[in-house]
Short mmCIF file of C-alpha atoms and ligand atoms in Angstrom, two decimals:
data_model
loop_
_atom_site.label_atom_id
_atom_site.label_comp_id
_atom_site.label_asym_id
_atom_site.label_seq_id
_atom_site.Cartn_x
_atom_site.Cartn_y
_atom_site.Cartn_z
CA UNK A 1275 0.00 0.00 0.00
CA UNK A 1276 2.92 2.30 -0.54
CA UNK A 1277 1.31 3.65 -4.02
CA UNK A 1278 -1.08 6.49 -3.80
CA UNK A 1279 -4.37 5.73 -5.46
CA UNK A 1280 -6.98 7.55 -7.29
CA UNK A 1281 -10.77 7.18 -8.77
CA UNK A 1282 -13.68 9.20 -9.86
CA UNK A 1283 -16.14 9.14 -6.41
CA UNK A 1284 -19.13 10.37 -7.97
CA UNK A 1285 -20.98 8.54 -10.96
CA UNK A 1286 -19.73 9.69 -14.16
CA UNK A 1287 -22.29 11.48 -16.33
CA UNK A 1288 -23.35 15.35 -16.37
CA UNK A 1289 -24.25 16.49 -12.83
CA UNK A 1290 -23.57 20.06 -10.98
CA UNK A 1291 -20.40 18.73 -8.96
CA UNK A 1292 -17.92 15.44 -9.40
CA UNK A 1293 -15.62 14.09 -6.52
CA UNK A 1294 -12.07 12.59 -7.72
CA UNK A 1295 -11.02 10.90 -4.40
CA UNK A 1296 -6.93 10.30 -4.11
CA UNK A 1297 -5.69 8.58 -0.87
CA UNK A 1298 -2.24 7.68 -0.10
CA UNK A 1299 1.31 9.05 1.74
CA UNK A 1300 1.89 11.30 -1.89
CA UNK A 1301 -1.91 12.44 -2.45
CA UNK A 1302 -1.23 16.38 -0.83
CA UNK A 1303 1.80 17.03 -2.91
CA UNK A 1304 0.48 15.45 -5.76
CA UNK A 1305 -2.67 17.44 -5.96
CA UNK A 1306 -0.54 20.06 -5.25
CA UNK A 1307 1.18 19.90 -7.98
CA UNK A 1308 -1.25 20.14 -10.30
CA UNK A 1309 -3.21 22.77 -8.27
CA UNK A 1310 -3.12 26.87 -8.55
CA UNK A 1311 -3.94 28.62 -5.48
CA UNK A 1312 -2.68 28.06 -1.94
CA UNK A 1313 -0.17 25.59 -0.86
CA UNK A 1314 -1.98 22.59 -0.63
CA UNK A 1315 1.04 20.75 1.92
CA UNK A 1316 0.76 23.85 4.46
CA UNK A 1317 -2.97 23.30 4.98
CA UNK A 1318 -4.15 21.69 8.34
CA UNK A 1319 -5.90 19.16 7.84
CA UNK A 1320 -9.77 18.73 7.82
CA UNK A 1321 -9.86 22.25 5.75
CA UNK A 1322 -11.04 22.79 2.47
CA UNK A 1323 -9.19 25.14 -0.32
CA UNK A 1324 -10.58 27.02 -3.66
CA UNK A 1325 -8.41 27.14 -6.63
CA UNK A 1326 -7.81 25.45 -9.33
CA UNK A 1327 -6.29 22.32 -11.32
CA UNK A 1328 -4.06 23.28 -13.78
CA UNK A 1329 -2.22 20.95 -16.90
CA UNK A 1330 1.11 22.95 -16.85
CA UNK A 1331 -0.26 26.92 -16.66
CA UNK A 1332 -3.63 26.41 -18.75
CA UNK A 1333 -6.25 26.09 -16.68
CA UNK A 1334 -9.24 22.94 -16.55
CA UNK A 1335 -11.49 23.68 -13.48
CA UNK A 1336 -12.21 25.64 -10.90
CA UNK A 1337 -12.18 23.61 -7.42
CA UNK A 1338 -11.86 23.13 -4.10
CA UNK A 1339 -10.08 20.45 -2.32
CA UNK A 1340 -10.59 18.63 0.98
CA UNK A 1341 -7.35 17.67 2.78
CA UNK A 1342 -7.77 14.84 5.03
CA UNK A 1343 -4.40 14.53 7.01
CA UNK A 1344 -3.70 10.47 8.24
CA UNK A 1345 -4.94 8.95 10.25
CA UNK A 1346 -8.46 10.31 10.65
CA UNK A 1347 -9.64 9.55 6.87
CA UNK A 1348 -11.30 7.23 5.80
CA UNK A 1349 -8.44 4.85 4.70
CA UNK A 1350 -6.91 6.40 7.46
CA UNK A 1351 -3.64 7.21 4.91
CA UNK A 1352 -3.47 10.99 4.00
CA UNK A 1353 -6.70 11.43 1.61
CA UNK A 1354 -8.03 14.36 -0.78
CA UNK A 1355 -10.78 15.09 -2.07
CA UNK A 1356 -11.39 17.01 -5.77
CA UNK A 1357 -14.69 18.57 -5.90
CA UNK A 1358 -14.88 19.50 -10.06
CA UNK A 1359 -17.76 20.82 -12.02
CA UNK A 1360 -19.34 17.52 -13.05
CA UNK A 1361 -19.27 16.50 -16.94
CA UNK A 1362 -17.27 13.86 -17.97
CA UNK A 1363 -14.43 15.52 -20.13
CA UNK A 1364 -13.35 17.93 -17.08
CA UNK A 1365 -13.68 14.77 -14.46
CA UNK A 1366 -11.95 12.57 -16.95
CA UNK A 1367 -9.12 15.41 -17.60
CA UNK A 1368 -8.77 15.83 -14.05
CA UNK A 1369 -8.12 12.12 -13.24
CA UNK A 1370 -5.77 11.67 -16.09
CA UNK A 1371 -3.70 14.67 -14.31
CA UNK A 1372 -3.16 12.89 -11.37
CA UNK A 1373 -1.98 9.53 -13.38
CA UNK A 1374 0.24 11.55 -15.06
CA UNK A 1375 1.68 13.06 -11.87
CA UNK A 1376 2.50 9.63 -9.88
CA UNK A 1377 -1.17 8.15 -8.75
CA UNK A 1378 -1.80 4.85 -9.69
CA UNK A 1379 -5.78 4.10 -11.02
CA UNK A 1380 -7.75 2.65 -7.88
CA UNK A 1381 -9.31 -0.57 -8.31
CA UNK A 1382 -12.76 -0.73 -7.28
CA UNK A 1383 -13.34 -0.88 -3.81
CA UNK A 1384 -9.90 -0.52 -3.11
CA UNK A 1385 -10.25 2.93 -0.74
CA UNK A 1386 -12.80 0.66 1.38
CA UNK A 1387 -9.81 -2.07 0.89
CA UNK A 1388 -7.23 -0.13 2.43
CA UNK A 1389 -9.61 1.23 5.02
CA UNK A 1390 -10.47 -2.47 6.15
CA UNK A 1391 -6.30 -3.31 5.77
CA UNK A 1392 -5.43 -0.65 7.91
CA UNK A 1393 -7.89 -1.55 10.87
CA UNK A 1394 -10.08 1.19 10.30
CA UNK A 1395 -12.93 -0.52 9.76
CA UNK A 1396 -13.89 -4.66 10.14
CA UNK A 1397 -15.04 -7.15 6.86
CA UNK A 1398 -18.75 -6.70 8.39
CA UNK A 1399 -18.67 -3.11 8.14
CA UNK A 1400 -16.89 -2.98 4.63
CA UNK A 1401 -19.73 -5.42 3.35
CA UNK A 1402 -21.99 -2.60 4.89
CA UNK A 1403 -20.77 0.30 3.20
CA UNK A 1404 -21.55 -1.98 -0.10
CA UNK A 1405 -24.60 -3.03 1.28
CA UNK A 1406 -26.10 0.75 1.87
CA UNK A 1407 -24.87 1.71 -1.80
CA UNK A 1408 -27.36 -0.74 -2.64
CA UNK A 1409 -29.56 -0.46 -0.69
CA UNK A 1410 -33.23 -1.38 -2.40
CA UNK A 1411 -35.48 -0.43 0.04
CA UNK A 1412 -35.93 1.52 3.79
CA UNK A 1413 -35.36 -2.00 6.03
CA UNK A 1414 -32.38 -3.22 3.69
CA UNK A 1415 -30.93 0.40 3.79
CA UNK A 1416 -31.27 0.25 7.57
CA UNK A 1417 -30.02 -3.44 7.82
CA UNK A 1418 -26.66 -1.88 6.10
CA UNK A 1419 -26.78 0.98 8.59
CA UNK A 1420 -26.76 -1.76 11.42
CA UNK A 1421 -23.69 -3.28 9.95
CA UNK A 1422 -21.87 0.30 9.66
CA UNK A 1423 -22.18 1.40 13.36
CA UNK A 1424 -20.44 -2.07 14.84
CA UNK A 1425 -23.40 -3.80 16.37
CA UNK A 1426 -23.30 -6.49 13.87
CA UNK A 1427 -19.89 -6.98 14.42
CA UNK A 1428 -19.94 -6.76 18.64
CA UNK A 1429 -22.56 -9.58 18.22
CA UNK A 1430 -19.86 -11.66 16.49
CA UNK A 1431 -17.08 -10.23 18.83
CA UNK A 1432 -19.48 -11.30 21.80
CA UNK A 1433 -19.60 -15.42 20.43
CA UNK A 1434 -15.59 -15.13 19.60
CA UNK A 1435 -15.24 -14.19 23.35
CA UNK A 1436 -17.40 -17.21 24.65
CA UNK A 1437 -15.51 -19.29 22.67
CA UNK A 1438 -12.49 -17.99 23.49
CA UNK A 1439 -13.17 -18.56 26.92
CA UNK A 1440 -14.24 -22.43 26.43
CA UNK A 1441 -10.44 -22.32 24.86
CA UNK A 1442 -8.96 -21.00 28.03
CA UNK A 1443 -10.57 -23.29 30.07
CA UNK A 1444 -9.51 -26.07 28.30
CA UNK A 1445 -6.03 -25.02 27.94
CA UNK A 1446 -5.80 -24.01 31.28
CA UNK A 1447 -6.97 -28.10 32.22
CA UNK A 1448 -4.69 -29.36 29.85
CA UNK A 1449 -1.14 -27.08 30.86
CA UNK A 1450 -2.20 -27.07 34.76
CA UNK A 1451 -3.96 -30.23 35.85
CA UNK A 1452 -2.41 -29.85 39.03
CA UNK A 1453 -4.20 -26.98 40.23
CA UNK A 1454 -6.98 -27.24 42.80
CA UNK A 1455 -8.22 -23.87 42.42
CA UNK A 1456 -8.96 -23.80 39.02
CA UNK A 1457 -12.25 -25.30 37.59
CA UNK A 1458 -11.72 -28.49 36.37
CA UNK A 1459 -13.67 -28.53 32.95
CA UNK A 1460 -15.60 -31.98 32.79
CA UNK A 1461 -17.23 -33.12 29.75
CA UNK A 1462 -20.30 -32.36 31.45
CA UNK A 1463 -19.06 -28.87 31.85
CA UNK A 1464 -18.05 -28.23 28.68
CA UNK A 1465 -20.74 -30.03 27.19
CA UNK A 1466 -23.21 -27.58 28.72
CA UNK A 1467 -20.90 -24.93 27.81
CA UNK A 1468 -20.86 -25.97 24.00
CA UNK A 1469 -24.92 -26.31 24.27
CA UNK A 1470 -25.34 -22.67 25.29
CA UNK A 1471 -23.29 -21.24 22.41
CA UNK A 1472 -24.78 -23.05 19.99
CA UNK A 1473 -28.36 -22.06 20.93
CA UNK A 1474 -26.80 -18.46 20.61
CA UNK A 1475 -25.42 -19.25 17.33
CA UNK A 1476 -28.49 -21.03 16.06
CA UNK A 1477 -30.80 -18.28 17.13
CA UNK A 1478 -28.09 -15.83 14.89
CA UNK A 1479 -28.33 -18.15 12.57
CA UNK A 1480 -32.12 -18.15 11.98
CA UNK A 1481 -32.92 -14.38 12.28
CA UNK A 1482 -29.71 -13.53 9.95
CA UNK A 1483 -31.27 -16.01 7.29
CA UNK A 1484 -34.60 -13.60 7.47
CA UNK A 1485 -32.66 -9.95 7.35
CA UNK A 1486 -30.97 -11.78 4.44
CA UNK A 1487 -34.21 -11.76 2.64
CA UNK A 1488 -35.22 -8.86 3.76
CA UNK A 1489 -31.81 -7.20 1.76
CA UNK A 1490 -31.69 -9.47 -1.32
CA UNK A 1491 -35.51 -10.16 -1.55
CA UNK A 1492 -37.06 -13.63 -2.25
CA UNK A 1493 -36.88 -15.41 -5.35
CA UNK A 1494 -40.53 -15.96 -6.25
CA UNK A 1495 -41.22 -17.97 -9.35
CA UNK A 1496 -44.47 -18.28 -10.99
CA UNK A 1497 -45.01 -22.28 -13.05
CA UNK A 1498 -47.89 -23.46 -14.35
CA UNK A 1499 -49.12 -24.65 -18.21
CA UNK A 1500 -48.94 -22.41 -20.88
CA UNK A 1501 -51.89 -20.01 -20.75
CA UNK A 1502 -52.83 -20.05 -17.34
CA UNK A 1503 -52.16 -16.43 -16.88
CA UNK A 1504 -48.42 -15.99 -15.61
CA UNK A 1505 -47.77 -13.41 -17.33
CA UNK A 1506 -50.61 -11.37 -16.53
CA UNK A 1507 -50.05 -12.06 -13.40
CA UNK A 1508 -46.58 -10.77 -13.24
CA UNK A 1509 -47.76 -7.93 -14.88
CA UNK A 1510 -50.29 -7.53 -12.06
CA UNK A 1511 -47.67 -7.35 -9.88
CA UNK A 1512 -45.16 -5.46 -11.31
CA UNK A 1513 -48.30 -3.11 -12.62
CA UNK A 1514 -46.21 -2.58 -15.83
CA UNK A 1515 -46.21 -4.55 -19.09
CA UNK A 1516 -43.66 -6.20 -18.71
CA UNK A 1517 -44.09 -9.64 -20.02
CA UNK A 1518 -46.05 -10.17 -23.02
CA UNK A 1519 -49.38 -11.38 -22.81
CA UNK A 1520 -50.93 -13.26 -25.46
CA UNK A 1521 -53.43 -16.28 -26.07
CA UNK A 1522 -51.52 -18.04 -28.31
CA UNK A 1523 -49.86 -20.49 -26.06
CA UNK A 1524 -45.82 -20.89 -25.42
CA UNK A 1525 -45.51 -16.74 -26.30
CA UNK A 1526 -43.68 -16.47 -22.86
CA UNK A 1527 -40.87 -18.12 -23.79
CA UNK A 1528 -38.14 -17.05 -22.47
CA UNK A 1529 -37.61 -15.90 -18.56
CA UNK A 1530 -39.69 -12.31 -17.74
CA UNK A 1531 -37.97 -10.98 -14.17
CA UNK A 1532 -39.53 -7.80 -11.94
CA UNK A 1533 -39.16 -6.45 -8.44
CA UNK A 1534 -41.65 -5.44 -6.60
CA UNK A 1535 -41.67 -4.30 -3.12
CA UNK A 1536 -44.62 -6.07 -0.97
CA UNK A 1537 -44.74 -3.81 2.64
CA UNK A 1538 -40.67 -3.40 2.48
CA UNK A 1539 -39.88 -7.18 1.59
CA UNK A 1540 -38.32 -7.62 -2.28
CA UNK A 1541 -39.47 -9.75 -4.42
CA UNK A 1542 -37.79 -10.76 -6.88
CA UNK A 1543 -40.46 -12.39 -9.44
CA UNK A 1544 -39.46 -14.62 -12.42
CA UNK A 1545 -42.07 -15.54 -15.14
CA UNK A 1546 -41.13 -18.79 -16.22
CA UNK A 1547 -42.00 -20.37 -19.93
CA UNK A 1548 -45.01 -22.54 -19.46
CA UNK A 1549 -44.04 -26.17 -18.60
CA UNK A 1550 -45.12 -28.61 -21.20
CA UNK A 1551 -44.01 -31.66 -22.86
CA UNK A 1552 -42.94 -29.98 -26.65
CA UNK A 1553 -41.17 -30.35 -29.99
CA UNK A 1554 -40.29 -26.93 -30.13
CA UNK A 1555 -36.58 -26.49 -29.10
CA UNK A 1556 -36.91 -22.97 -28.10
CA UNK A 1557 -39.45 -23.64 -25.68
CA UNK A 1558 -38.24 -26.50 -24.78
CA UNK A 1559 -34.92 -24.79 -23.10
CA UNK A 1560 -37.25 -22.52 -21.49
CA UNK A 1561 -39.02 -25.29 -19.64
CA UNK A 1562 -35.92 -26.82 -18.71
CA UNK A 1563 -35.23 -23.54 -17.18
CA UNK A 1564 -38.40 -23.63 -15.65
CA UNK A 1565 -37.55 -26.95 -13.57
CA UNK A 1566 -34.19 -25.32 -12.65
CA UNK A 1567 -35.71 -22.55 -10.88
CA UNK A 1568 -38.16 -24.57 -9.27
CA UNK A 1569 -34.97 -25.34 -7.53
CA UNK A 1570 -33.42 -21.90 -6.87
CA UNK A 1571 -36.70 -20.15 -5.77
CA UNK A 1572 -37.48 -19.97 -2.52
CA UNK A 1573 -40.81 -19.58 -3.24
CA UNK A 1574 -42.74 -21.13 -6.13
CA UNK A 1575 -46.40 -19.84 -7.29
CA UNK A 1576 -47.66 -22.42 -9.29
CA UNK A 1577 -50.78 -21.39 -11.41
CA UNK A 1578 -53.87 -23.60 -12.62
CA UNK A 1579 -56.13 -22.45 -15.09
CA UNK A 1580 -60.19 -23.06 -12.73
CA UNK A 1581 -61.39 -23.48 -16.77
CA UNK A 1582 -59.46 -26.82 -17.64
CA UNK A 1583 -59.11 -29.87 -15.89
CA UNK A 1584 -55.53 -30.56 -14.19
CA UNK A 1585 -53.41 -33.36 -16.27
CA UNK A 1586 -50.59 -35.55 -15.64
CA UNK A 1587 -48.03 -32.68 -16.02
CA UNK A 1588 -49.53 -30.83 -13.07
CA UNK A 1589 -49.68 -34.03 -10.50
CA UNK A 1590 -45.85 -33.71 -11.33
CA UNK A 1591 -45.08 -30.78 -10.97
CA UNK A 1592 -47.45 -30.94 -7.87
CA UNK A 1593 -45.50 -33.34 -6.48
CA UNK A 1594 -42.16 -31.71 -7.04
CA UNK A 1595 -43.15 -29.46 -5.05
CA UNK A 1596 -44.10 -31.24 -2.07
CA UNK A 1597 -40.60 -29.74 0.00
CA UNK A 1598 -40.64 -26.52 -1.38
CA UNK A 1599 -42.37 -23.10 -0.36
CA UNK A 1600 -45.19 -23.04 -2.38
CA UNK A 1601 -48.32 -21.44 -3.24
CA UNK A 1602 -51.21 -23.09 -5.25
CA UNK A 1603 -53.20 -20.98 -6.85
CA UNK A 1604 -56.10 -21.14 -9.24
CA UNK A 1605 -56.84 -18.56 -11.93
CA UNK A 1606 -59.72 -17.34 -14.01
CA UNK A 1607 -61.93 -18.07 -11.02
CA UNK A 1608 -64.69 -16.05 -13.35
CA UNK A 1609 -65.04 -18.91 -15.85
CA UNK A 1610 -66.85 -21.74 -15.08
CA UNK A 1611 -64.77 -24.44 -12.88
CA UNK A 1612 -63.80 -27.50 -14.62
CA UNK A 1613 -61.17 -28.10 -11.67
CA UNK A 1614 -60.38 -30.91 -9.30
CA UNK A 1615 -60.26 -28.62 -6.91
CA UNK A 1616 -61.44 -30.66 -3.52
CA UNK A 1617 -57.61 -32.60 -4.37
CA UNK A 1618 -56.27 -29.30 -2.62
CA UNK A 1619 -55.88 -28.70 0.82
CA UNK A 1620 -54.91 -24.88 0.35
CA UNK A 1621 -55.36 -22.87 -2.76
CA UNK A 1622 -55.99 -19.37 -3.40
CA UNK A 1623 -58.40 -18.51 -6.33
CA UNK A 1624 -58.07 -15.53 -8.21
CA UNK A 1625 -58.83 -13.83 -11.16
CA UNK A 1626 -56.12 -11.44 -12.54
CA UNK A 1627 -57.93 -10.75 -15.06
CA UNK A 1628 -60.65 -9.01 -12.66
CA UNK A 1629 -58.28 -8.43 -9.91
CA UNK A 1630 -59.44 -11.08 -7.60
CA UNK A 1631 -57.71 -12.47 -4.99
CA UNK A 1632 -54.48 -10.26 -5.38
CA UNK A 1633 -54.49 -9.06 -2.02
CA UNK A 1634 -54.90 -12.24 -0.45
CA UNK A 1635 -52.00 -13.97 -2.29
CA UNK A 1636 -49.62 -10.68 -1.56
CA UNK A 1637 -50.39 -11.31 1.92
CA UNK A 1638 -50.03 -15.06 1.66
CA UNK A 1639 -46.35 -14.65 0.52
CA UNK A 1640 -45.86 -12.32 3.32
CA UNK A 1641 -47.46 -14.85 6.18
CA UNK A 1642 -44.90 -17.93 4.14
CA UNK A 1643 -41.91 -15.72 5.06
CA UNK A 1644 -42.98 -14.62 8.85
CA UNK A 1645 -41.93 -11.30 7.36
CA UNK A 1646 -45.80 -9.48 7.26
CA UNK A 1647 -43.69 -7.03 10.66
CA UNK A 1648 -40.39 -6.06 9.37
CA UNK A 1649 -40.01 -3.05 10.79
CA UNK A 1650 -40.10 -5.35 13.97
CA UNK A 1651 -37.45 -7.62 12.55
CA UNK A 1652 -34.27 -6.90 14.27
CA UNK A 1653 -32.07 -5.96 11.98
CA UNK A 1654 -28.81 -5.73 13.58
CA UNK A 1655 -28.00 -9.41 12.86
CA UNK A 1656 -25.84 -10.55 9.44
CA UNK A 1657 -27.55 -9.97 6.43
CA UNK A 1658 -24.71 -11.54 3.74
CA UNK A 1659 -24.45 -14.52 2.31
CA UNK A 1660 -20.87 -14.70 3.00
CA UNK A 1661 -21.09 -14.67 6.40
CA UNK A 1662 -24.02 -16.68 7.19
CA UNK A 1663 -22.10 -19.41 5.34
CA UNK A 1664 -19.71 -18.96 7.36
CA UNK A 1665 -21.59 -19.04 10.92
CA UNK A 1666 -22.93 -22.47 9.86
CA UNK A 1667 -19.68 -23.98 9.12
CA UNK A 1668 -18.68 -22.50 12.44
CA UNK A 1669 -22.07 -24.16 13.91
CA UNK A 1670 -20.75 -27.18 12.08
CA UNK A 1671 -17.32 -27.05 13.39
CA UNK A 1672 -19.09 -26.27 17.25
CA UNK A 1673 -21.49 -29.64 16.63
CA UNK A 1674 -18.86 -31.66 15.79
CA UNK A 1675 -16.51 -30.89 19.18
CA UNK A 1676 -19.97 -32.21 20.94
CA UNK A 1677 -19.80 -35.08 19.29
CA UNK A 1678 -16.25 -35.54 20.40
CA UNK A 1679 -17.20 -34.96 23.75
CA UNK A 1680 -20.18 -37.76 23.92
CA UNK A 1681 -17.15 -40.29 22.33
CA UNK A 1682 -15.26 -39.42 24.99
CA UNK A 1683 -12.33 -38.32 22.52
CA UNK A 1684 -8.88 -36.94 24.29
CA UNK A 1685 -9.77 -33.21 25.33
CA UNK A 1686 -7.14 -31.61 22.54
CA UNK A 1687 -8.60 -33.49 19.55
CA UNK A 1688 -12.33 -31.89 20.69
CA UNK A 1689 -10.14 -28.43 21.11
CA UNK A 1690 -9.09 -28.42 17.12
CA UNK A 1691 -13.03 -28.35 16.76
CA UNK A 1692 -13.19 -25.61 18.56
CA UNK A 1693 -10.05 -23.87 17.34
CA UNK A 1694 -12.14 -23.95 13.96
CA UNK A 1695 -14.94 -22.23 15.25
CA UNK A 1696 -12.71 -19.41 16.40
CA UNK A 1697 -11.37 -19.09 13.36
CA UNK A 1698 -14.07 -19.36 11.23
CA UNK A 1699 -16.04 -16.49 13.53
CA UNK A 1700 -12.56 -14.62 13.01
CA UNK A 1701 -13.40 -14.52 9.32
CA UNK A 1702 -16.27 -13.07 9.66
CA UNK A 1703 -14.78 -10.00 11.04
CA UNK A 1704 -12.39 -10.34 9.07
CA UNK A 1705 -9.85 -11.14 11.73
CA UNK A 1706 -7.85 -13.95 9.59
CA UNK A 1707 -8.65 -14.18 5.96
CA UNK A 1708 -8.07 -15.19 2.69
CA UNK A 1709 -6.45 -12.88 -0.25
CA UNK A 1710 -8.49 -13.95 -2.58
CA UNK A 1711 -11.21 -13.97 -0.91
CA UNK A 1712 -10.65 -10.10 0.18
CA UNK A 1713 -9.79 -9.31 -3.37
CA UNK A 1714 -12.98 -10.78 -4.28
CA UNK A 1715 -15.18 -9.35 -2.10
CA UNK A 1716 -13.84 -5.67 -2.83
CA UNK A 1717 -14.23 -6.01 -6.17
CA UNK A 1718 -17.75 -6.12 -5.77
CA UNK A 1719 -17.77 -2.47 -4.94
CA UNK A 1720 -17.97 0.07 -7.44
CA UNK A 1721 -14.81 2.20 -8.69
CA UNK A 1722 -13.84 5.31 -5.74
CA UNK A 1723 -15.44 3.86 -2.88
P1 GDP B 2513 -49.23 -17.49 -19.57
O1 GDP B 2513 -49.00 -18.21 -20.86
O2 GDP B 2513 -49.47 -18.43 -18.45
O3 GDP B 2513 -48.22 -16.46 -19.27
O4 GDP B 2513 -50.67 -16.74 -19.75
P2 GDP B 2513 -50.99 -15.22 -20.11
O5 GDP B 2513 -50.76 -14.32 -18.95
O6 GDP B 2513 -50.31 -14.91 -21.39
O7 GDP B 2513 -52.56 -15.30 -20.29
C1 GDP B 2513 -53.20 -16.13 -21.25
C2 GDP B 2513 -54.59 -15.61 -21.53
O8 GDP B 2513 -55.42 -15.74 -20.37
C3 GDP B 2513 -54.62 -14.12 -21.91
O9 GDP B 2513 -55.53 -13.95 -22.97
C4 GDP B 2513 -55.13 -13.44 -20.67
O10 GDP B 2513 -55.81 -12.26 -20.94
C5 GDP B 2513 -56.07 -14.49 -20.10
N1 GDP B 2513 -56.29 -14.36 -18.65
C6 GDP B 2513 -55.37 -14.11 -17.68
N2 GDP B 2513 -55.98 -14.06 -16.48
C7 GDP B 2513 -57.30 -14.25 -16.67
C8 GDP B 2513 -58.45 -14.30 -15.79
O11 GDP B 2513 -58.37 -14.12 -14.57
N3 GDP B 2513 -59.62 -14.57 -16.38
C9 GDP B 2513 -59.78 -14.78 -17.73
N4 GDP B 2513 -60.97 -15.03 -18.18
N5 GDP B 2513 -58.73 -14.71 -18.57
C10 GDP B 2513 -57.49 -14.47 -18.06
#
């Protein structure tokens, strides 16, 4: 991190004002250097200057520039700031400027890189300042804001120290056997010991998997025979024409996608090609798509049509969905009903057509996912996928030193176990971790943050 690094801030297109970020031990005297007005490496830091940024004496924009002295900047290295008149030839100019005059192009992410390398901020929080640039609605913009101010971490922080603690104790055994005052840790200790943190984890666990559909939304998928009304219904939803409805059947034929935000929860809604045996190799890939989703959803609407009679295809499809989040429900409740209907134990029957029943499946999906209160879901548990992976291999990791315990294995082959955990909670925070897997994960974020 010896280079000094700079990117365009603000989004580049026409606006009133653009921010060229530079952070790095060179970024004062190299803005200075291509800056008329004060001298830029006299300024205290925190203070802002007016001038302006000159290519040898001809002058490109009129300015003013933060200075942001180490270590109280966001990367916590010396940083400046470049506010320009926005437009993309004078941001552009600007930027090239500094390349010329010893920065190095920043790679995306990399000022939130260097701020997480530096200790200024933990892998929880740097997934937060990602996760509240994109930010979809209120509750996932205040789930980010959770993960900014450190209480997601802490709770982390807080199962690291039990767990540390079980450590100690069992080192402590295992170095100093002789000593009477200290607590000898039976299995029957530890075991109780174990049980408590995984309840704590487990509980994590569960209400981390909600806020994490509460920020990426649920994938909903609506099956059902070609016809039915899917993409009306879709269209319903998304109140936009979005996927094309016809009554020629097989016209949706390839995958129609829409968000739509249901009380604060996303949902992410996928019209799928109507699944049918066919000829047609087109539609046939979309049906095999159709299946695949079935799989990825977490939530799958499949549609009858209340007009037709159900055939083989639906008892199979029926019955592929036996483990799966689902939602029957039958449409074009205005025609007459030539459907089996009493082979349902739960259906909802609607009409999209005369916008019937709408309400009560938007409020169906909302019951499925316990999620009809979120502004009473607590939202300062983990919301990425990242780390809730990695909480359940640390689960995994806890589960397995139990196990140890009950087969009475030698106390320091149940401690690796539980060495695991610790590290795996560590990575989390970003306490150990992987270089690719940092490089990764910062590459996610857009260029100058
Ligand atoms: P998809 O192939 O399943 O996507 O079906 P579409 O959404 O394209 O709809 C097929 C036809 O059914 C269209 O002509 C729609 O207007 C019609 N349709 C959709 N919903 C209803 C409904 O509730 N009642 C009636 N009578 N017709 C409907």
């Amino acid at each position: 991190m010896e280079d000094t690094i700079a990117a365009i801030s603000t989004s580049l297109g026409v606006g009133a004002i653009s921010i060229i970020r530079v952070s790095g031990k060179d970024s004062i005297e190299i803005v200075n250097s291509i800056f008329k007005g004060a001298n830029l490496c006299k300024k205290e830091s925190h203070t802002i200057t007016y001038g302006h940024i000159i290519d040898n004496e001809k002058i490109i924009d009129e300015v003013l520039v933060s200075i942001m002295k180490s270590p109280k900047t966001f990367t916590t290295e010396d940083v400046v700031e470049i506010n320009c008149h926005g437009g993309i030839a004078t941001t552009n100019k600007i930027l090239e400027l500094l390349l010329l005059n010893g920065c190095r192009l920043a790679d995306p992410g990399e000022f939130t890189k260097r701020a997480f390398l530096n200790g200024r901020i933990d892998l929880i929080e740097a997934e937060g300042i990602m996760n509240v640039i994109n930010a979809k609605s209120e509750a996932s913009r205040e789930l980010a804001l959770n993960q900014l101010n450190g209480s997601t971490s802490n709770m982390i922080k807080s199962l690291r120290q039990d767990i540390l603690e079980l450590l100690a104790n069992i080192e402590v055994n295992i170095d100093y056997p002789e000593y009477e005052d200290i607590e000898q840790v039976t299995n029957e200790i530890l075991n109780s010991k174990i049980d408590k943190i995984i309840k704590k984890m487990e509980t994590i666990i569960y209400k981390s998997e909600s806020n994490k559909l509460i920020k990426e939304g649920i994938d909903v998928s609506i099956i059902g025979r070609p016809n039915v009304g899917k993409s009306s219904l879709l269209n319903c939803l998304l109140e936009e024409e979005k996927a094309i409805v016809t009554d020629i059947e097989g016209t949706t034929r390839d995958i129609v996608e829409g968000k739509i935000n249901l009380n604060g929860l996303i949902l992410n809604i996928i019209d799928t090609a109507g699944i049918r045996q066919t000829e047609d190799t087109v539609e046939k890939i979309g049906v095999q798509k159709s299946l695949d989703l079935i799989e990825k959803s977490d939530l799958v609407i499949y549609m009858l049509n209340n007009n037709e009679p159900l055939i083989d295809e639906d008892y199979n499809i029926l019955n592929s969905l036996k483990n799966k989040n689902h939602i029957i429900i039958i449409n074009k409740c205005d025609l007459d009903s030539k459907i089996q209907k009493d082979l349902f134990d739960k259906y909802i029957e609607i009409s999209v057509k005369n916008n019937i029943g709408i309400e009560e499946l938007k409020n169906k999906i909302l019951d499925i996912f316990n999620l009809g209160k979120i502004e009473t879901a607590d939202l300062s548990y983990l919301s990425d996928a990242r780390s809730i992976a990695l909480l359940k291999n640390a689960l995994k990791s806890l589960i397995s030193s139990k196990k140890g315990i009950q087969n009475n294995y030698p106390v320091d082959m149940v401690e690796i176990d539980i060495k695991e955990c610790w590290n795996l909670l560590g990575e989390i925070i970003g306490e150990t971790y992987h270089e690719e897997l940092i490089n990764q994960l910062f590459s996610q974020f857009c260029l100058g943050k």
